[in-house]
């Protein structure tokens, strides 16, 4: 990979335009610091942390790396104001927001000297992000794991369309786990990539070992985008997933869906390792992930694959 500065490396002061997704139950200080130490941008996933746990992770990450790192904050989660305050108090300089209105905190955070990126799933919302004054935009295709867009727009279609309508640095996400996929995203117009699933199956991820082993066993078609009535989520087709599907047979009862989800299902699955009754969020690219390796090895593979991609003239 060319190590010259581009919009993303210049903005975040990192070596490679590779951002690790701030995944709930995966992205603690160990993962974030390892990614930053290897030249990318590590993100702590605040969505699965109580405020005091978030503060602890930020402090441990600061002790483990002298490189830039950030925090991912889903804006629809509880304790949002307290979370923002902790981020400011601990001197974090980069924040990725998602699942909410970018206007809510962008101006305040930028006045405090933070770089702000926001995750979107459509060109319309990318343009709203630019109007809100964010420093960078993450455009995520529906291949991605976890919370997702309702329109089911793929990364290959989303990135070139967003690129035509914004001027801010563009980060591609969704379906990226190989160096060749990273190069494809950048050819389509991205300035960098955000990678989640590949980093979920690493030694440093804070998720349960049983879940990591499940990830590397998945094949094409083993995940599905569901729960559009609430907030679309891509998850593994396990016993819990099929139970949700049965609720649809009763008439898409939204209250029943909320009740079923309100039992700490994601923690039960990804953090505690219940592979049948837990919610297991992962992207379609999991079908290409066949081993649990270190973050350092992930970077070695990504860079090697990126450099080996050949271009063809007609």
GROMACS .gro file of C-alpha atoms in nm:
model
  314
    1UNK     CA    1   0.000   0.000   0.000
    2UNK     CA    2   0.114   0.348  -0.071
    3UNK     CA    3   0.199   0.508   0.263
    4UNK     CA    4   0.169   0.865   0.137
    5UNK     CA    5  -0.086   1.073   0.318
    6UNK     CA    6  -0.442   1.078   0.192
    7UNK     CA    7  -0.749   1.251   0.331
    8UNK     CA    8  -0.807   0.990   0.603
    9UNK     CA    9  -0.449   0.944   0.718
   10UNK     CA   10  -0.401   1.320   0.721
   11UNK     CA   11  -0.721   1.383   0.918
   12UNK     CA   12  -0.656   1.126   1.190
   13UNK     CA   13  -0.274   1.133   1.181
   14UNK     CA   14  -0.243   0.759   1.118
   15UNK     CA   15  -0.017   0.551   0.891
   16UNK     CA   16  -0.280   0.351   0.702
   17UNK     CA   17  -0.637   0.451   0.607
   18UNK     CA   18  -0.778   0.156   0.803
   19UNK     CA   19  -1.034   0.214   1.078
   20UNK     CA   20  -1.148  -0.065   1.309
   21UNK     CA   21  -1.523  -0.062   1.364
   22UNK     CA   22  -1.642   0.022   1.716
   23UNK     CA   23  -1.838  -0.302   1.756
   24UNK     CA   24  -2.039  -0.371   2.070
   25UNK     CA   25  -1.891  -0.651   2.287
   26UNK     CA   26  -1.580  -0.671   2.067
   27UNK     CA   27  -1.409  -0.332   2.069
   28UNK     CA   28  -1.247  -0.283   2.407
   29UNK     CA   29  -0.915  -0.116   2.481
   30UNK     CA   30  -0.706  -0.419   2.383
   31UNK     CA   31  -0.844  -0.429   2.029
   32UNK     CA   32  -0.845  -0.051   1.982
   33UNK     CA   33  -0.489  -0.005   2.106
   34UNK     CA   34  -0.360  -0.297   1.896
   35UNK     CA   35  -0.511  -0.149   1.580
   36UNK     CA   36  -0.367   0.194   1.655
   37UNK     CA   37  -0.025   0.048   1.736
   38UNK     CA   38  -0.025  -0.124   1.395
   39UNK     CA   39  -0.089   0.199   1.206
   40UNK     CA   40  -0.468   0.211   1.183
   41UNK     CA   41  -0.729   0.389   1.390
   42UNK     CA   42  -0.868   0.184   1.676
   43UNK     CA   43  -1.214   0.262   1.808
   44UNK     CA   44  -1.355   0.172   2.149
   45UNK     CA   45  -1.718   0.061   2.116
   46UNK     CA   46  -1.913   0.265   2.372
   47UNK     CA   47  -2.246   0.106   2.279
   48UNK     CA   48  -2.198  -0.196   2.506
   49UNK     CA   49  -2.033  -0.012   2.797
   50UNK     CA   50  -2.170   0.153   3.107
   51UNK     CA   51  -2.015   0.498   3.152
   52UNK     CA   52  -1.766   0.386   3.418
   53UNK     CA   53  -1.656   0.092   3.200
   54UNK     CA   54  -1.608   0.329   2.906
   55UNK     CA   55  -1.389   0.557   3.118
   56UNK     CA   56  -1.180   0.257   3.227
   57UNK     CA   57  -1.135   0.143   2.866
   58UNK     CA   58  -1.031   0.490   2.752
   59UNK     CA   59  -0.774   0.517   3.031
   60UNK     CA   60  -0.632   0.171   2.959
   61UNK     CA   61  -0.617   0.248   2.587
   62UNK     CA   62  -0.422   0.568   2.656
   63UNK     CA   63  -0.176   0.364   2.861
   64UNK     CA   64  -0.142   0.097   2.589
   65UNK     CA   65  -0.078   0.325   2.290
   66UNK     CA   66   0.065   0.667   2.215
   67UNK     CA   67  -0.105   0.662   1.875
   68UNK     CA   68  -0.443   0.819   1.788
   69UNK     CA   69  -0.757   0.624   1.882
   70UNK     CA   70  -1.123   0.713   1.911
   71UNK     CA   71  -1.460   0.613   2.052
   72UNK     CA   72  -1.767   0.499   1.859
   73UNK     CA   73  -2.092   0.630   2.009
   74UNK     CA   74  -2.436   0.508   1.894
   75UNK     CA   75  -2.647   0.817   1.956
   76UNK     CA   76  -2.968   0.630   2.033
   77UNK     CA   77  -2.821   0.457   2.339
   78UNK     CA   78  -2.901   0.567   2.697
   79UNK     CA   79  -2.660   0.781   2.906
   80UNK     CA   80  -2.556   0.970   2.591
   81UNK     CA   81  -2.480   1.299   2.768
   82UNK     CA   82  -2.274   1.122   3.033
   83UNK     CA   83  -2.083   0.930   2.767
   84UNK     CA   84  -2.001   1.251   2.578
   85UNK     CA   85  -1.886   1.415   2.901
   86UNK     CA   86  -1.651   1.125   2.979
   87UNK     CA   87  -1.503   1.144   2.628
   88UNK     CA   88  -1.435   1.515   2.678
   89UNK     CA   89  -1.296   1.471   3.030
   90UNK     CA   90  -1.059   1.194   2.919
   91UNK     CA   91  -0.922   1.401   2.632
   92UNK     CA   92  -1.027   1.172   2.346
   93UNK     CA   93  -0.964   1.351   2.018
   94UNK     CA   94  -1.166   1.140   1.773
   95UNK     CA   95  -1.531   1.031   1.788
   96UNK     CA   96  -1.736   0.826   1.544
   97UNK     CA   97  -2.110   0.872   1.589
   98UNK     CA   98  -2.385   0.653   1.448
   99UNK     CA   99  -2.756   0.569   1.472
  100UNK     CA  100  -2.878   0.924   1.520
  101UNK     CA  101  -2.875   1.283   1.402
  102UNK     CA  102  -2.519   1.410   1.338
  103UNK     CA  103  -2.628   1.765   1.420
  104UNK     CA  104  -2.692   1.679   1.785
  105UNK     CA  105  -2.331   1.699   1.904
  106UNK     CA  106  -2.107   1.768   1.603
  107UNK     CA  107  -2.073   2.142   1.656
  108UNK     CA  108  -2.010   2.103   2.030
  109UNK     CA  109  -1.752   1.830   1.981
  110UNK     CA  110  -1.566   2.014   1.707
  111UNK     CA  111  -1.550   2.326   1.924
  112UNK     CA  112  -1.381   2.109   2.186
  113UNK     CA  113  -1.120   2.011   1.928
  114UNK     CA  114  -1.246   1.664   1.837
  115UNK     CA  115  -1.253   1.516   1.489
  116UNK     CA  116  -1.604   1.387   1.419
  117UNK     CA  117  -1.705   1.113   1.174
  118UNK     CA  118  -2.060   0.988   1.131
  119UNK     CA  119  -2.183   0.655   0.992
  120UNK     CA  120  -2.459   0.655   0.727
  121UNK     CA  121  -2.621   0.404   0.494
  122UNK     CA  122  -2.743   0.637   0.218
  123UNK     CA  123  -2.632   0.929   0.003
  124UNK     CA  124  -2.914   1.143   0.144
  125UNK     CA  125  -2.781   1.111   0.498
  126UNK     CA  126  -2.423   1.155   0.382
  127UNK     CA  127  -2.519   1.495   0.246
  128UNK     CA  128  -2.689   1.581   0.576
  129UNK     CA  129  -2.367   1.488   0.755
  130UNK     CA  130  -2.170   1.727   0.539
  131UNK     CA  131  -2.423   2.001   0.615
  132UNK     CA  132  -2.385   1.922   0.987
  133UNK     CA  133  -2.013   1.992   0.964
  134UNK     CA  134  -1.863   1.648   1.029
  135UNK     CA  135  -1.496   1.593   0.946
  136UNK     CA  136  -1.549   1.257   0.772
  137UNK     CA  137  -1.830   1.030   0.658
  138UNK     CA  138  -1.849   0.652   0.689
  139UNK     CA  139  -2.076   0.508   0.419
  140UNK     CA  140  -2.178   0.155   0.518
  141UNK     CA  141  -2.330  -0.096   0.278
  142UNK     CA  142  -2.588  -0.347   0.393
  143UNK     CA  143  -2.333  -0.630   0.383
  144UNK     CA  144  -2.217  -0.504   0.722
  145UNK     CA  145  -2.295  -0.678   1.048
  146UNK     CA  146  -2.499  -0.531   1.330
  147UNK     CA  147  -2.722  -0.226   1.285
  148UNK     CA  148  -2.774  -0.140   0.923
  149UNK     CA  149  -2.965   0.063   0.666
  150UNK     CA  150  -3.324  -0.006   0.565
  151UNK     CA  151  -3.262   0.044   0.194
  152UNK     CA  152  -3.028  -0.255   0.158
  153UNK     CA  153  -2.784  -0.062  -0.063
  154UNK     CA  154  -2.461  -0.251  -0.124
  155UNK     CA  155  -2.119  -0.098  -0.066
  156UNK     CA  156  -2.034  -0.122  -0.437
  157UNK     CA  157  -2.335   0.097  -0.523
  158UNK     CA  158  -2.323   0.323  -0.219
  159UNK     CA  159  -1.961   0.445  -0.229
  160UNK     CA  160  -1.948   0.589  -0.585
  161UNK     CA  161  -2.286   0.754  -0.536
  162UNK     CA  162  -2.190   0.917  -0.206
  163UNK     CA  163  -1.858   1.026  -0.358
  164UNK     CA  164  -2.043   1.232  -0.619
  165UNK     CA  165  -2.230   1.430  -0.354
  166UNK     CA  166  -1.978   1.510  -0.079
  167UNK     CA  167  -1.638   1.673  -0.044
  168UNK     CA  168  -1.540   1.544   0.303
  169UNK     CA  169  -1.317   1.236   0.345
  170UNK     CA  170  -1.514   0.921   0.264
  171UNK     CA  171  -1.465   0.595   0.452
  172UNK     CA  172  -1.616   0.277   0.306
  173UNK     CA  173  -1.763   0.009   0.534
  174UNK     CA  174  -1.952  -0.315   0.486
  175UNK     CA  175  -1.817  -0.631   0.325
  176UNK     CA  176  -1.449  -0.538   0.360
  177UNK     CA  177  -1.215  -0.794   0.511
  178UNK     CA  178  -0.947  -0.851   0.249
  179UNK     CA  179  -0.685  -0.620   0.103
  180UNK     CA  180  -0.838  -0.669  -0.241
  181UNK     CA  181  -1.175  -0.549  -0.108
  182UNK     CA  182  -1.005  -0.249   0.046
  183UNK     CA  183  -0.846  -0.159  -0.288
  184UNK     CA  184  -1.182  -0.204  -0.464
  185UNK     CA  185  -1.347   0.037  -0.219
  186UNK     CA  186  -1.077   0.297  -0.276
  187UNK     CA  187  -1.098   0.259  -0.655
  188UNK     CA  188  -1.470   0.330  -0.620
  189UNK     CA  189  -1.390   0.658  -0.447
  190UNK     CA  190  -1.331   0.587  -0.079
  191UNK     CA  191  -1.038   0.754   0.097
  192UNK     CA  192  -1.018   0.475   0.352
  193UNK     CA  193  -1.205   0.178   0.494
  194UNK     CA  194  -1.371   0.078   0.818
  195UNK     CA  195  -1.341  -0.293   0.897
  196UNK     CA  196  -1.548  -0.472   1.160
  197UNK     CA  197  -1.597  -0.846   1.110
  198UNK     CA  198  -1.232  -0.925   1.035
  199UNK     CA  199  -1.129  -0.757   1.362
  200UNK     CA  200  -1.406  -0.939   1.551
  201UNK     CA  201  -1.221  -1.267   1.495
  202UNK     CA  202  -0.891  -1.155   1.644
  203UNK     CA  203  -0.707  -1.254   1.960
  204UNK     CA  204  -0.748  -0.901   2.098
  205UNK     CA  205  -1.126  -0.871   2.050
  206UNK     CA  206  -1.313  -0.874   2.383
  207UNK     CA  207  -1.586  -1.108   2.258
  208UNK     CA  208  -1.627  -1.469   2.375
  209UNK     CA  209  -1.395  -1.737   2.235
  210UNK     CA  210  -1.693  -1.956   2.138
  211UNK     CA  211  -1.834  -1.671   1.931
  212UNK     CA  212  -1.499  -1.612   1.758
  213UNK     CA  213  -1.489  -1.981   1.665
  214UNK     CA  214  -1.844  -1.952   1.533
  215UNK     CA  215  -1.744  -1.660   1.312
  216UNK     CA  216  -1.473  -1.860   1.135
  217UNK     CA  217  -1.719  -2.145   1.069
  218UNK     CA  218  -1.976  -1.930   0.888
  219UNK     CA  219  -2.051  -1.966   0.517
  220UNK     CA  220  -2.240  -1.764   0.256
  221UNK     CA  221  -2.604  -1.719   0.353
  222UNK     CA  222  -2.550  -1.778   0.725
  223UNK     CA  223  -2.640  -1.416   0.813
  224UNK     CA  224  -2.955  -1.219   0.740
  225UNK     CA  225  -3.079  -0.861   0.772
  226UNK     CA  226  -3.389  -0.852   0.991
  227UNK     CA  227  -3.584  -0.633   1.238
  228UNK     CA  228  -3.659  -0.353   0.992
  229UNK     CA  229  -3.962  -0.260   1.205
  230UNK     CA  230  -3.727  -0.152   1.486
  231UNK     CA  231  -3.370  -0.102   1.365
  232UNK     CA  232  -3.234  -0.329   1.090
  233UNK     CA  233  -2.972  -0.574   1.217
  234UNK     CA  234  -2.763  -0.833   1.033
  235UNK     CA  235  -2.720  -1.141   1.247
  236UNK     CA  236  -2.641  -1.510   1.231
  237UNK     CA  237  -2.928  -1.751   1.166
  238UNK     CA  238  -2.935  -1.936   1.498
  239UNK     CA  239  -3.215  -2.046   1.735
  240UNK     CA  240  -3.269  -1.690   1.855
  241UNK     CA  241  -3.293  -1.561   1.497
  242UNK     CA  242  -3.548  -1.826   1.398
  243UNK     CA  243  -3.750  -1.736   1.707
  244UNK     CA  244  -3.769  -1.380   1.582
  245UNK     CA  245  -3.880  -1.503   1.242
  246UNK     CA  246  -4.166  -1.695   1.405
  247UNK     CA  247  -4.286  -1.369   1.559
  248UNK     CA  248  -4.324  -1.234   1.207
  249UNK     CA  249  -4.561  -1.521   1.135
  250UNK     CA  250  -4.792  -1.383   1.405
  251UNK     CA  251  -4.827  -1.050   1.225
  252UNK     CA  252  -4.500  -0.861   1.284
  253UNK     CA  253  -4.589  -0.771   1.640
  254UNK     CA  254  -4.347  -0.489   1.718
  255UNK     CA  255  -4.406  -0.508   2.094
  256UNK     CA  256  -4.329  -0.879   2.097
  257UNK     CA  257  -4.007  -0.810   1.904
  258UNK     CA  258  -3.905  -0.544   2.156
  259UNK     CA  259  -3.976  -0.777   2.448
  260UNK     CA  260  -3.767  -1.055   2.295
  261UNK     CA  261  -3.476  -0.822   2.221
  262UNK     CA  262  -3.489  -0.661   2.565
  263UNK     CA  263  -3.325  -0.955   2.738
  264UNK     CA  264  -2.960  -0.859   2.686
  265UNK     CA  265  -2.949  -1.091   2.388
  266UNK     CA  266  -2.642  -0.939   2.220
  267UNK     CA  267  -2.435  -0.962   2.541
  268UNK     CA  268  -2.558  -1.316   2.593
  269UNK     CA  269  -2.446  -1.418   2.246
  270UNK     CA  270  -2.128  -1.228   2.161
  271UNK     CA  271  -1.985  -1.164   2.509
  272UNK     CA  272  -2.106  -1.465   2.707
  273UNK     CA  273  -2.090  -1.715   2.421
  274UNK     CA  274  -2.449  -1.848   2.405
  275UNK     CA  275  -2.454  -1.939   2.037
  276UNK     CA  276  -2.819  -2.052   2.032
  277UNK     CA  277  -3.016  -1.807   2.249
  278UNK     CA  278  -2.791  -1.505   2.199
  279UNK     CA  279  -2.794  -1.239   1.928
  280UNK     CA  280  -2.491  -1.284   1.703
  281UNK     CA  281  -2.410  -0.980   1.489
  282UNK     CA  282  -2.160  -1.019   1.204
  283UNK     CA  283  -2.123  -0.917   0.840
  284UNK     CA  284  -2.146  -1.118   0.521
  285UNK     CA  285  -1.768  -1.104   0.485
  286UNK     CA  286  -1.750  -1.353   0.773
  287UNK     CA  287  -1.775  -1.626   0.508
  288UNK     CA  288  -1.419  -1.529   0.405
  289UNK     CA  289  -1.278  -1.534   0.759
  290UNK     CA  290  -1.135  -1.876   0.842
  291UNK     CA  291  -0.894  -1.823   1.131
  292UNK     CA  292  -0.862  -1.630   1.455
  293UNK     CA  293  -0.541  -1.429   1.433
  294UNK     CA  294  -0.374  -1.129   1.594
  295UNK     CA  295  -0.437  -0.772   1.487
  296UNK     CA  296  -0.077  -0.756   1.368
  297UNK     CA  297  -0.141  -1.052   1.135
  298UNK     CA  298  -0.461  -0.889   1.006
  299UNK     CA  299  -0.262  -0.582   0.906
  300UNK     CA  300   0.011  -0.792   0.745
  301UNK     CA  301  -0.248  -0.978   0.538
  302UNK     CA  302  -0.443  -0.667   0.440
  303UNK     CA  303  -0.134  -0.481   0.323
  304UNK     CA  304   0.009  -0.782   0.138
  305UNK     CA  305  -0.321  -0.849  -0.040
  306UNK     CA  306  -0.365  -0.480  -0.121
  307UNK     CA  307  -0.023  -0.460  -0.283
  308UNK     CA  308  -0.069  -0.783  -0.479
  309UNK     CA  309  -0.391  -0.677  -0.652
  310UNK     CA  310  -0.325  -0.642  -1.024
  311UNK     CA  311  -0.492  -0.394  -1.254
  312UNK     CA  312  -0.592  -0.492  -1.606
  313UNK     CA  313  -0.594  -0.284  -1.923
  314UNK     CA  314  -0.835  -0.354  -2.208
   0.00000   0.00000   0.00000
